[in-house]
Each structure stands twice: as C-alpha cells, then as structure tokens.
Short mmCIF file of C-alpha atoms and ligand atoms in Angstrom, two decimals:
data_model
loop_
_atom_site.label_atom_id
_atom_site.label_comp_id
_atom_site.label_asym_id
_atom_site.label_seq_id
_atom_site.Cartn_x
_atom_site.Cartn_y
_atom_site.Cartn_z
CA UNK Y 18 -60.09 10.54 7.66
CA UNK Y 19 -59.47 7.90 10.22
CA UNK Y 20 -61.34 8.39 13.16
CA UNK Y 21 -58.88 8.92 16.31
CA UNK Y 22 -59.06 5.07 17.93
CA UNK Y 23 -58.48 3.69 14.92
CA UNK Y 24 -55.11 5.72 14.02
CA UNK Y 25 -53.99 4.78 17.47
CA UNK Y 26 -54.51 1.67 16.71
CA UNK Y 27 -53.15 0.90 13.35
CA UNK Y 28 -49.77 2.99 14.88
CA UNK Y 29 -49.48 0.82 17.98
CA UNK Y 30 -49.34 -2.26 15.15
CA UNK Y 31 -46.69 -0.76 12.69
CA UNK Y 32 -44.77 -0.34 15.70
CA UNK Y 33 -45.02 -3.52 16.69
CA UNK Y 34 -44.18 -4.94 13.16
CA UNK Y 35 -41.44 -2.84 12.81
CA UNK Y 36 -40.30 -4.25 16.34
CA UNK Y 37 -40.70 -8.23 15.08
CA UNK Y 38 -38.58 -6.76 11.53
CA UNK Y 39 -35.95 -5.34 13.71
CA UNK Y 40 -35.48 -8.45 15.86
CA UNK Y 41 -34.96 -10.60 12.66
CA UNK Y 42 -32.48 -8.77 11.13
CA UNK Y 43 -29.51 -11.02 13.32
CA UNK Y 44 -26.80 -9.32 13.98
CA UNK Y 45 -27.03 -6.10 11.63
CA UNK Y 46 -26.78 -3.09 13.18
CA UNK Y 47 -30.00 -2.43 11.38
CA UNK Y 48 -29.91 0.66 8.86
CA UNK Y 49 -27.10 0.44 6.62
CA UNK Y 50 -25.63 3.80 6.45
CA UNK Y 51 -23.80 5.53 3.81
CA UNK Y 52 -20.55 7.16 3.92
CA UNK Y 53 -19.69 10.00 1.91
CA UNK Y 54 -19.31 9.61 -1.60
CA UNK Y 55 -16.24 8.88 -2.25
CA UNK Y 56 -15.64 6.53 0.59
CA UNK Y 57 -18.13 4.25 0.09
CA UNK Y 58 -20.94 4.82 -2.29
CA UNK Y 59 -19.02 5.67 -5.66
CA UNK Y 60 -15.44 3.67 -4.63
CA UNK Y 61 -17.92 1.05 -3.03
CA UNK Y 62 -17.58 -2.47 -5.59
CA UNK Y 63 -20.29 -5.54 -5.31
CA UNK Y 64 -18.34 -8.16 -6.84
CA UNK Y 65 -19.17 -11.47 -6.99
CA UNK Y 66 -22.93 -12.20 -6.25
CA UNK Y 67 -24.80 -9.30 -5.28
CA UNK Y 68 -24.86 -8.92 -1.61
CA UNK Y 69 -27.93 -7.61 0.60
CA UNK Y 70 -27.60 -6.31 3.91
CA UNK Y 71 -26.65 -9.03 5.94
CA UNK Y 72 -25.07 -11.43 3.85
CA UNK Y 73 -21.70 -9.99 2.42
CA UNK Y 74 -18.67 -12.32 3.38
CA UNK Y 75 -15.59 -10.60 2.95
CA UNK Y 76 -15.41 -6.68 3.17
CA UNK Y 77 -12.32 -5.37 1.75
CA UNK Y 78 -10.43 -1.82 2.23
CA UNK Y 79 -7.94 0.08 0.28
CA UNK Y 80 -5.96 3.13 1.34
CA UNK Y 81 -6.94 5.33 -1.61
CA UNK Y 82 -7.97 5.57 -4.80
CA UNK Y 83 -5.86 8.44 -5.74
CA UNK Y 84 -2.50 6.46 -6.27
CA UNK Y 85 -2.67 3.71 -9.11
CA UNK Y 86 -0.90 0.94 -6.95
CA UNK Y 87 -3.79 0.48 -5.56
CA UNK Y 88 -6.52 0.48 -8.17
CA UNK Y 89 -4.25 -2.11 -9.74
CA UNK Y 90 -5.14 -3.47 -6.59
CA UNK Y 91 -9.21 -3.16 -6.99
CA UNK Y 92 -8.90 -4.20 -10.56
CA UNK Y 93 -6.95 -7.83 -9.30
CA UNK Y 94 -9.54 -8.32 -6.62
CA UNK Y 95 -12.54 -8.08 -9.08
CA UNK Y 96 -10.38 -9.84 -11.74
CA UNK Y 97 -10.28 -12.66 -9.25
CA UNK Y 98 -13.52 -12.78 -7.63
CA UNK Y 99 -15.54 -12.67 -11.40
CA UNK Y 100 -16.58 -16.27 -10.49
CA UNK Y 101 -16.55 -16.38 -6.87
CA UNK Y 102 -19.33 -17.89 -5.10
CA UNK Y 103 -18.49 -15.76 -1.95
CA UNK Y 104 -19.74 -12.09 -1.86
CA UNK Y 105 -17.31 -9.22 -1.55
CA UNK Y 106 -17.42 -5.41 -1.64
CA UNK Y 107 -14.49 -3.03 -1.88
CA UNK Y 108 -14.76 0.58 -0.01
CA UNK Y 109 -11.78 3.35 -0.48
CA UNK Y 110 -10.47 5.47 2.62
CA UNK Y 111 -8.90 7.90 0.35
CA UNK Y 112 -6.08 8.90 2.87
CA UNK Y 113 -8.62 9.32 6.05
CA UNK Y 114 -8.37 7.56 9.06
CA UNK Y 115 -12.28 8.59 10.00
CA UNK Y 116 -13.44 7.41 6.56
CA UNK Y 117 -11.61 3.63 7.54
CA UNK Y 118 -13.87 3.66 10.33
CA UNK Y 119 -16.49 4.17 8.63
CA UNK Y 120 -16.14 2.00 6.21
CA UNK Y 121 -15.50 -1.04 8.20
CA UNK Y 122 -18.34 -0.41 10.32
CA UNK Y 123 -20.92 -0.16 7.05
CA UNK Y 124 -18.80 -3.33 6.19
CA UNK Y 125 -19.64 -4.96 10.06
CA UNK Y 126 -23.65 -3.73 9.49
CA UNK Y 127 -23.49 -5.51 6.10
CA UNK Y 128 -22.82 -8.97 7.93
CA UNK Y 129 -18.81 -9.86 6.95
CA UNK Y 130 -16.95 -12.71 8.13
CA UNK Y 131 -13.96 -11.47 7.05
CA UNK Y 132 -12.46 -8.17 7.04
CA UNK Y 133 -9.58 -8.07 4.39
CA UNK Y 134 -7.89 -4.29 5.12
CA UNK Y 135 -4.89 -1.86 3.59
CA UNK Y 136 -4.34 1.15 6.36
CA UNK Y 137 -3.96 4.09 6.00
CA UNK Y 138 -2.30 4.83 9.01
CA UNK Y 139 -1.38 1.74 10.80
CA UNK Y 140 -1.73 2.79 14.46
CA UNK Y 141 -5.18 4.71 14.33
CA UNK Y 142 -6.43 1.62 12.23
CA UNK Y 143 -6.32 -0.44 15.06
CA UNK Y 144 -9.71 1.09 16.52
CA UNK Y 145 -11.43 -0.14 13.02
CA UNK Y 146 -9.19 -3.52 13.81
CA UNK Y 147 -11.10 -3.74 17.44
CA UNK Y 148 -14.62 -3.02 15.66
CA UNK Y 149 -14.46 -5.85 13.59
CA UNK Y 150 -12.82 -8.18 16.44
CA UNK Y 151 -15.94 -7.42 18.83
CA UNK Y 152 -18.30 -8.87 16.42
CA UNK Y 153 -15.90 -11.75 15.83
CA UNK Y 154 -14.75 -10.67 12.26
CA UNK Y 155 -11.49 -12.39 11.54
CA UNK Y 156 -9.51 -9.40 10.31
CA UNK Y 157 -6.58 -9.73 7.49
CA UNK Y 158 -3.97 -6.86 7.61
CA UNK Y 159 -3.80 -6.88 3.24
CA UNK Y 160 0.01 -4.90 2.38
CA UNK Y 161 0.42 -2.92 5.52
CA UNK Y 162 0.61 -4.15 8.71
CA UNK Y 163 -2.02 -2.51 11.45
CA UNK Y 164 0.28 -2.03 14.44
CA UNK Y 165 0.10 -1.87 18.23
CA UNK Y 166 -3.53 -3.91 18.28
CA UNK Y 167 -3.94 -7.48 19.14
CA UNK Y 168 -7.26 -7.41 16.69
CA UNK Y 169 -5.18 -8.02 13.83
CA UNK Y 170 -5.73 -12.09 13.02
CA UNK Y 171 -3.31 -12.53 9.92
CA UNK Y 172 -1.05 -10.35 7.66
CA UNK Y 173 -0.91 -11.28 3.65
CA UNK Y 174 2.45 -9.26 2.02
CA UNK Y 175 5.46 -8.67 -0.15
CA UNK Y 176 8.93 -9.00 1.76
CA UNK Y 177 9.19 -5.22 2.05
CA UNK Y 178 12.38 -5.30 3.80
CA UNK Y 179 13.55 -7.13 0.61
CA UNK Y 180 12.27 -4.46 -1.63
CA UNK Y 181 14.35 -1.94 0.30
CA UNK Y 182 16.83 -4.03 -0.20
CA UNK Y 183 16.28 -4.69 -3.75
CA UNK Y 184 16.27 -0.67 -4.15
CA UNK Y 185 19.76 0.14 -2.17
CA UNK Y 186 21.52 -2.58 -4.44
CA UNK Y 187 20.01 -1.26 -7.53
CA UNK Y 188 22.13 1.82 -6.72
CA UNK Y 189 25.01 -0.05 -5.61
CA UNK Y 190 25.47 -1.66 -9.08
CA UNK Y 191 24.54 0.81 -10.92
CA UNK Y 192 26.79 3.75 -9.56
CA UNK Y 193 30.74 4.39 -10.49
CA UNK Y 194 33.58 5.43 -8.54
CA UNK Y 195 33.25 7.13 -5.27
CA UNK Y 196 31.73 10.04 -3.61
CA UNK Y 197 28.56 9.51 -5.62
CA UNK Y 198 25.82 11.87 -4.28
CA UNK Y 199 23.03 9.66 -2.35
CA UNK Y 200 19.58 11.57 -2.17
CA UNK Y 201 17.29 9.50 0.03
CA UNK Y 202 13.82 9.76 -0.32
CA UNK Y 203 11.25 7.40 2.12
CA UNK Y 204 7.23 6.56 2.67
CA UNK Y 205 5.17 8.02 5.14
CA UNK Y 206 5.76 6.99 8.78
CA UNK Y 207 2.17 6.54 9.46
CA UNK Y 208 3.14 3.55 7.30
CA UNK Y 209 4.58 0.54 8.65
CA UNK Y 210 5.90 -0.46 5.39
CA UNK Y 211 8.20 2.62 5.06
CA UNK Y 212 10.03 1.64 7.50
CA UNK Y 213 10.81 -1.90 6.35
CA UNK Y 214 11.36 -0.49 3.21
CA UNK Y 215 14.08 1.82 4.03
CA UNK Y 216 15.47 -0.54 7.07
CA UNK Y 217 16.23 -2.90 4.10
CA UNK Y 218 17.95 -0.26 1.78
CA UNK Y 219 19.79 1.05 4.46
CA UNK Y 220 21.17 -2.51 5.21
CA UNK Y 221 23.10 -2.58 1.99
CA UNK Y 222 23.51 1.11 1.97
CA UNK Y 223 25.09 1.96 5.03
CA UNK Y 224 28.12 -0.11 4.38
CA UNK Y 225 28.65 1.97 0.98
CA UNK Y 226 28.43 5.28 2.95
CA UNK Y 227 30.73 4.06 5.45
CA UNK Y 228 33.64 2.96 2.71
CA UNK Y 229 33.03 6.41 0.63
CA UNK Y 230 30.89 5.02 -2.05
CA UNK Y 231 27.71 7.12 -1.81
CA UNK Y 232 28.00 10.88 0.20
CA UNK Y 233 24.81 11.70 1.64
CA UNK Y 234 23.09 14.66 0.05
CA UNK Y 235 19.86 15.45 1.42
CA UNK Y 236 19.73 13.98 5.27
CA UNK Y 237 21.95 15.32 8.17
CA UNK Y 238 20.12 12.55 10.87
CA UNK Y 239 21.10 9.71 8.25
CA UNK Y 240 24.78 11.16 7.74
CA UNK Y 241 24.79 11.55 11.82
CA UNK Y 242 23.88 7.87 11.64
CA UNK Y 243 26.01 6.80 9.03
CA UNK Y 244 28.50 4.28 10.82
CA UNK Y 245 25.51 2.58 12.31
CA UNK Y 246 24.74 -0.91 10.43
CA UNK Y 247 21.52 -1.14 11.87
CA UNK Y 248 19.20 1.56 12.78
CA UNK Y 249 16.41 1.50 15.67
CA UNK Y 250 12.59 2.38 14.86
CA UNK Y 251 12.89 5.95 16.72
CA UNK Y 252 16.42 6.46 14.97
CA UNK Y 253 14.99 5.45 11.41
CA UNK Y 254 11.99 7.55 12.40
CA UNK Y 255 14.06 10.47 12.68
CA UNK Y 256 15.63 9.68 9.07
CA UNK Y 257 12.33 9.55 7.82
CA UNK Y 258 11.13 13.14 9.74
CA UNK Y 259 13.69 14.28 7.23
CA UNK Y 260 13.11 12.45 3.84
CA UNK Y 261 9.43 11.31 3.88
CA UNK Y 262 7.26 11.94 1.14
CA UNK Y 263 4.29 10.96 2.81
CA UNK Y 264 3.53 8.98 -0.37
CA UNK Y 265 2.54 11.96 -1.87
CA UNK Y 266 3.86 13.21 -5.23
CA UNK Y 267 3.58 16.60 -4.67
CA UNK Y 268 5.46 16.31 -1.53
CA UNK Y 269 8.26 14.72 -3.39
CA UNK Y 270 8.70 17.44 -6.13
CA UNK Y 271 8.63 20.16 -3.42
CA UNK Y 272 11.55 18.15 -1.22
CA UNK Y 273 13.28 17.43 -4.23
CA UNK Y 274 13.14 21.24 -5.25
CA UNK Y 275 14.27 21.97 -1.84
CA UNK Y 276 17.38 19.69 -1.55
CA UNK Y 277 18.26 20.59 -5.13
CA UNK Y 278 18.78 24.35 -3.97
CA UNK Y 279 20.37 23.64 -0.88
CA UNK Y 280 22.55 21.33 -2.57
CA UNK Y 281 26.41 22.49 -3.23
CA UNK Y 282 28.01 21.85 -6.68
CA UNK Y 283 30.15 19.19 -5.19
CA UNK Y 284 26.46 16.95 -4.69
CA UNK Y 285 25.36 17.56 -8.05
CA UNK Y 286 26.54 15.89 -11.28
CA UNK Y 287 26.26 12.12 -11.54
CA UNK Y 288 23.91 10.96 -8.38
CA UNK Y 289 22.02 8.10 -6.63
CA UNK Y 290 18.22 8.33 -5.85
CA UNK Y 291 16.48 6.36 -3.01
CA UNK Y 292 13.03 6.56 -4.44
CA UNK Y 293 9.95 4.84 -2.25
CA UNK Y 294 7.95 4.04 -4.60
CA UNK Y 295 7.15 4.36 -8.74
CA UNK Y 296 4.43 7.83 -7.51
CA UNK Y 297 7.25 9.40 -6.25
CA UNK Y 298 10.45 8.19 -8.11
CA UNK Y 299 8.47 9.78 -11.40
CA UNK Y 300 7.64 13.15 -9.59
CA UNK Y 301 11.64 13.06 -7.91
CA UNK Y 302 13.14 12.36 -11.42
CA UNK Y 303 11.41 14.72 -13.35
CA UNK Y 304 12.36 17.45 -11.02
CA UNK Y 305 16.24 16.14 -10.64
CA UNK Y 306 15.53 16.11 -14.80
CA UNK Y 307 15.44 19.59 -14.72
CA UNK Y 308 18.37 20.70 -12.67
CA UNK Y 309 21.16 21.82 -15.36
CA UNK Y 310 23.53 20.47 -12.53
CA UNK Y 311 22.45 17.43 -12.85
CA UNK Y 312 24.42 15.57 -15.66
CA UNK Y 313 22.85 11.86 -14.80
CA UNK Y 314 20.34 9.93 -12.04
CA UNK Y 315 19.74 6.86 -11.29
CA UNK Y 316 16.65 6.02 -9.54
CA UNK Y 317 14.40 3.47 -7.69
CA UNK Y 318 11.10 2.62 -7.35
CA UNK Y 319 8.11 -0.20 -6.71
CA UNK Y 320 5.22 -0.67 -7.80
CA UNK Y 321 5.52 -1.31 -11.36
CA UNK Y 322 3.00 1.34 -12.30
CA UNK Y 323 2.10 1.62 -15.67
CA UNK Y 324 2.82 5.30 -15.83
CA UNK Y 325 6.96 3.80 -14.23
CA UNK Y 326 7.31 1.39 -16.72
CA UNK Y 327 6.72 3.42 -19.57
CA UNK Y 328 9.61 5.90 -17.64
CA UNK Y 329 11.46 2.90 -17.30
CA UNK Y 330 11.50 2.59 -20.88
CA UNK Y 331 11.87 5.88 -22.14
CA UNK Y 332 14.95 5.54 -19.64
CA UNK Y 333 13.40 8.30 -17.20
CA UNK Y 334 13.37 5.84 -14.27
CA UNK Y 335 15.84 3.02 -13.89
CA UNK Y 336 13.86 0.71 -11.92
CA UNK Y 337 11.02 -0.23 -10.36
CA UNK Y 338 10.27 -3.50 -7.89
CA UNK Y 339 7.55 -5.84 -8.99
CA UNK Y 340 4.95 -6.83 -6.52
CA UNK Y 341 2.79 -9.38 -8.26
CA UNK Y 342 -0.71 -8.34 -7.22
CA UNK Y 343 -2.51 -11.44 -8.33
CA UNK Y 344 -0.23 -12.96 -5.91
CA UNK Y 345 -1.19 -10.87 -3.09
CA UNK Y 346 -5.14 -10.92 -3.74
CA UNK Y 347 -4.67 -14.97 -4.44
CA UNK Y 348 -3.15 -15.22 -0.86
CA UNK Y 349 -5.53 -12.92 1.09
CA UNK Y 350 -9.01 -14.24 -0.73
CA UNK Y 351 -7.02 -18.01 -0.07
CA UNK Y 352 -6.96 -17.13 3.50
CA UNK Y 353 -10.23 -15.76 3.59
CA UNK Y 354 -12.19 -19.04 1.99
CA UNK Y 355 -10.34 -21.06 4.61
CA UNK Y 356 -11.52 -19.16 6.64
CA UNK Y 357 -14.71 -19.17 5.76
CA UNK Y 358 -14.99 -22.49 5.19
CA UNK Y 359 -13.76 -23.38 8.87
CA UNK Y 360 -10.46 -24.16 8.01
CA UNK Y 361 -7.03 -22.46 9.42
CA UNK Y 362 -5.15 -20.52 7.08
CA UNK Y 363 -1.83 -21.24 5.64
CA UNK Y 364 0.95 -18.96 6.84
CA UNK Y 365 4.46 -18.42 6.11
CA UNK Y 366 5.82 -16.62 9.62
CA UNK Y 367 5.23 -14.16 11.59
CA UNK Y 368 5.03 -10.13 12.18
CA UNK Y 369 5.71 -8.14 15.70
CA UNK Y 370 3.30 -5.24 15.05
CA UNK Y 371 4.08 -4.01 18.77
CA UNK Y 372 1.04 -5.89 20.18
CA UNK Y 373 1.55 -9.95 18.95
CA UNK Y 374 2.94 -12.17 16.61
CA UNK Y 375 0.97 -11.76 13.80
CA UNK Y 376 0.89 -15.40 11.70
CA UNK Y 377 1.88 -13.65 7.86
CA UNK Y 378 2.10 -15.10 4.42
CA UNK Y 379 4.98 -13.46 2.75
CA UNK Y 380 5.28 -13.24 -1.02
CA UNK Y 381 8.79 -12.55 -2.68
CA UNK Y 382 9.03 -9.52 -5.26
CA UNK Y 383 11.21 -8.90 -8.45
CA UNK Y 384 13.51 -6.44 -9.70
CA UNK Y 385 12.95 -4.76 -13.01
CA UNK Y 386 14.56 -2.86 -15.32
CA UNK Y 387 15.21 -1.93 -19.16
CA UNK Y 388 16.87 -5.51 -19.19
CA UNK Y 389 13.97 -7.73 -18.04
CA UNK Y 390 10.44 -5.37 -18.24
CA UNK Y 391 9.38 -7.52 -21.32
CA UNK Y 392 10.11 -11.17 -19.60
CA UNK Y 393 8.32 -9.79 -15.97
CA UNK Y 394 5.30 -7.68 -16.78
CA UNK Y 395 4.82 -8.39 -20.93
CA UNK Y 396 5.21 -12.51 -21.14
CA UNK Y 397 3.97 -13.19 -17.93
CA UNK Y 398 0.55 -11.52 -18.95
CA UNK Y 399 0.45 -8.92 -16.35
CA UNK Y 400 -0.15 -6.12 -18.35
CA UNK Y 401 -0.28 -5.67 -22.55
CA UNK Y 402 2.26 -4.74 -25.02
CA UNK Y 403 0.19 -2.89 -26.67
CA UNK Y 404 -0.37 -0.41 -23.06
CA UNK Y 405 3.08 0.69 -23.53
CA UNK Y 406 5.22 2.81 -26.55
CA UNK Y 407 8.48 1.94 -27.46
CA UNK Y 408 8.79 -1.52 -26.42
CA UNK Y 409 11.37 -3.66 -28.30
C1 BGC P 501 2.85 -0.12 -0.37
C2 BGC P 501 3.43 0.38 -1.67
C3 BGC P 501 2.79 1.71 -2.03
C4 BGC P 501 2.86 2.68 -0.85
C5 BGC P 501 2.10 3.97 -1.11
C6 BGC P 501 3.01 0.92 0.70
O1 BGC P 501 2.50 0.47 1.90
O2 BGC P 501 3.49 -1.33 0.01
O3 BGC P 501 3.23 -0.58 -2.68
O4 BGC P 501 3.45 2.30 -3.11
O5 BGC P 501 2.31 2.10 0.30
O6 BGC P 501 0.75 3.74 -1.28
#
C-alpha cells in the first residue's frame, strides 16, 4: 500500500499528463462517442485507409439503411474508394433526425474536412449542417438538398424535376383513349426531392387532366388544382398531405388499399399510376394487382432497384428511372478531393434551398423499361445478368 503523500502525488501527475494528452489532441472534441448501434457502430464503414480519431477526411451520411436505394448507395461509395488514399467512413440515420446529429458530430470529433450528407428530413438537418460549418467542415448536400440553412456549401444530384418528368410522360405514352383513371402517389414532404419530383410530373400531367386524358382518382386538392399549369410549394404541399407515402412501403399498400375502396367502378379498369419511387411502385402494384376491378396498370418508378427490375421484367412494374450511382458518388468524392486538395469544385448551377444559392452539380437520369433494361443496367455493367430471371 502506498503511503498517503505518495498517492497524492502520483494522482496530481496523471492528472497533469492526462491534461498535456488532452491539449494535443487538436481540434477533437476528445472522447469519441458511440451512437447507438445501428446508427453508427454496426452501419458505421472505414473504407479506404483505416482512420484514427482525428484523421478521417470525408464523413459521409445516408438516410437509411432500410430502403435498398441507398445501400446501392454504400456499396458505390466503398466500390469507389477501394483505392483511395483519402479516409472515409459511412454512418446510417435510419429515418431519425436525432441519430443525423449524432452522427455528424462523432463524424466532426473524428477530424473531417468534408462532410458528404443524404437528409433525412431536409429542414431539421440544417442544425447538423451548422455543426459541421462551425468547425469549418465544407458540407456537400449528397441527393437531397438540406433546406432553409446557409451551412450547406455544395449540392451533388440527379435532375429530379426531370425524373418527375420522365415518370408523368411514361404514363402519357403509355395510356389509351380518354378518361383514364390517374392515381397519384408522391415522397415524403420532409423531402425536398418529392417535391421536384412531382412538380416535374405534374408539368406534363396537368395539361392531360385539363384536355380529359387522365381523371384524377385518388386526390381532391390535385383535381381542385387541376387547371393550374404550375403549382406553388404550399399548393403542391397540400397535394402531397394527400398522396405521400412518406417513402414508406407500408404506407403505400395501406393508401393504395384505401383509394381502391373508395374508388367507384367508373375509376377502376384500365388506370395510370404516379409511383415515387421503385419501394413504393412494387408495394402500390401488387396491391392494385389484387383488385378484381382492376383489368390493367401502368406504373412508375426510380431507382432501378434490383427487386423493380426484376418486376419490370416479369411485367409487374412498367418502369423505373435510372439514377447512375457511380455517377453521383464520382461527383461528390470529385468535389470532395478538390476540396481537399485546396482546389474549388466544379459545379453545374445552382439550388434555392430557401436560405442561398447553393453551387450544384447536376447529373441527367434515364428511362427504363422492358425495351431497354438489358442496354442500361446489363451492358453497361451496372448490375449482372446473372442477378436477374428471365432476361432475354
Ligand atoms: C431519392 C430517391 C429515393 C427516395 C426515398 C429521394 O430523395 O432521390 O432516389 O427513392 O428519396 O429514399
């Protein structure tokens, strides 16, 4: 046993070590703390070299793990970064606005330069936006655009009003005669990108409900709109407040089930479906699949989900929108080496998220259907022959 003067002693000295440590350690916010497992520790991905506290580069953050679009997009990162000499790690907010927060801050205490995130909501992302910015992170807005904060730097994406687009003229030339029932179906409005999405459907749309075309089924605030070319944000919100899916299966199937029973005989037969997205254009076709009233669908999508393109060709979904994520991931890791290597980033134009300008690279996106799924996803190497059945 130590006698009293000399435990005193020998404390007063690991204190003071552990005060010289602390002082070295830069700017970490010293302990690197965990967040709960699924947020950070089992979604968490080193890639590249291995990165100790301190020295990571780029922190990057995805929505959720739960929806395959984006552990495509994981998978393209790590694909990507295999030979990287920059350090990178990947944290999931599965659907939580607290868990974003988190993350980026265990992201800030790890040392990034660069923040490359995915909201999940883009308004309440803005506070993890301002965490970053106040330890001079330049932050990339990756898919979704964080709105109403000036902390976003740059904004790497798809032309989403083109995929809406892309969508609403799918049904267009793919409908016949008139008076063809139009269920629309939209993202979640927490989402930026939902309502790009639909602002571009209903763009080519709206002109086909006006001449008698397509007869809204499912949306009394879209048919109230309905002579309206172009719709503001608080009138598409209220659209949405009808049709949203929240990007969640399940809440398709039970609004499809719910439209499907409301519906009268003269909506049924032959109809149109504004899908968002491949998640829930699979869950709103099976469930318009199994309506006796329904003789035939067609149906949108995006994505090009491996689970959609095996509907596509078992002829269960008509079509989905290709968004080249190796595209995406090349852009937003470009920008982030420039970055860190001092240099400005290329851009393409510019976002309003409510706040600034946001300077954007824009990527364009590709239609796809029974005609051209081999040519688009098979020859161009994005995914294997041999992952789907049926394939001619
Ligand atoms: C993305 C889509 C995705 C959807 C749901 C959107 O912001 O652009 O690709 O399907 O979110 O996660």
């Amino acid at each position: 046993m130590l006698k009293k003067g000399k435990a005193l002693w020998l404390l007063a000295a690991a204190v003071c070590l552990a005060l010289v440590l602390a002082a070295c350690s830069g700017d970490t916010a010293g302990d690197v703390e965990e967040t709960d497992g699924d947020t950070s520790e089992e979604a968490g991905t080193n890639t590249g070299e291995a990165a100790g506290e301190g020295n990571l580069d780029v922190g990057i953050v995805l929505p959720t793990r739960d929806e395959p679009r984006w552990v495509q997009d994981e998978q393209r990162f790590k694909d990507a970064l295999a030979d990287s000499q920059y350090t990178t790690e990947i944290l999931f907010s599965q659907g939580s606005s607290a868990n974003e927060l988190q993350n980026v801050e265990t992201l800030i205490s790890k040392g990034i330069d660069v923040l490359i995130i995915s909201p999940h909501d883009g308004d309440a992302a803005g506070a993890a936006a301002a965490a970053a910015a106040a330890e001079g992170i330049t932050v990339i807005s990756y898919d979704r655009l964080i709105t109403n904060s000036d902390a976003v730097d740059y904004y790497v994406t798809f032309d989403s009003v083109a995929v809406g687009a892309a969508q609403g003229q799918y049904l267009i030339d793919n409908v016949e005669g008139t008076g063809v029932p139009l269920y629309l179906y939209a993202g979640a409005a927490s989402d930026n990108n939902a309502f790009l999405f639909f602002e571009g459907a209903w763009s080519v749309l709206q002109p086909k409900i006006a001449d008698g075309t397509f007869v809204i089924a499912n949306s009394s605030e879209a048919e109230a709109l309905a002579d309206q070319a172009e719709l503001s944000r608080d009138e598409m919100g209220r659209v949405l407040g009808q049709i949203t899916t929240n990007w969640d299966p399940n809440e398709a199937i039970n609004k499809a089930q719910t439209h499907l029973t409301a519906a009268s005989d003269d909506l049924k037969g032959d109809v149109a479906i504004l899908a968002p997205n491949d998640g829930t254009a699979r869950s709103i076709a099976d469930t318009f699949a199994t309506d006796s009233d329904i003789t035939s669908y067609v149906v949108t999508g995006q994505d090009a989900e491996m689970a959609s393109i095996q509907y596509i060709i078992d002829g269960k979904q008509s079509m989905t929108v290709f968004k080249d994520v190796r595209r995406l991931v090349e852009d937003a890791m470009g920008m982030a080496i420039a970055l860190l290597d001092g240099n400005t980033p290329e851009t393409t134009g510019a976002y309003d998220n409510g706040a600034k300008e946001v300077q954007a690279m824009q990527s364009e996106v590709i239609v796809v259907d029974q005609d051209n799924v081999k040519a688009e996803l098979i020859d161009s190497s994005y995914y294997e022959a041999s992952d789907f059945t049926g394939l001619e």
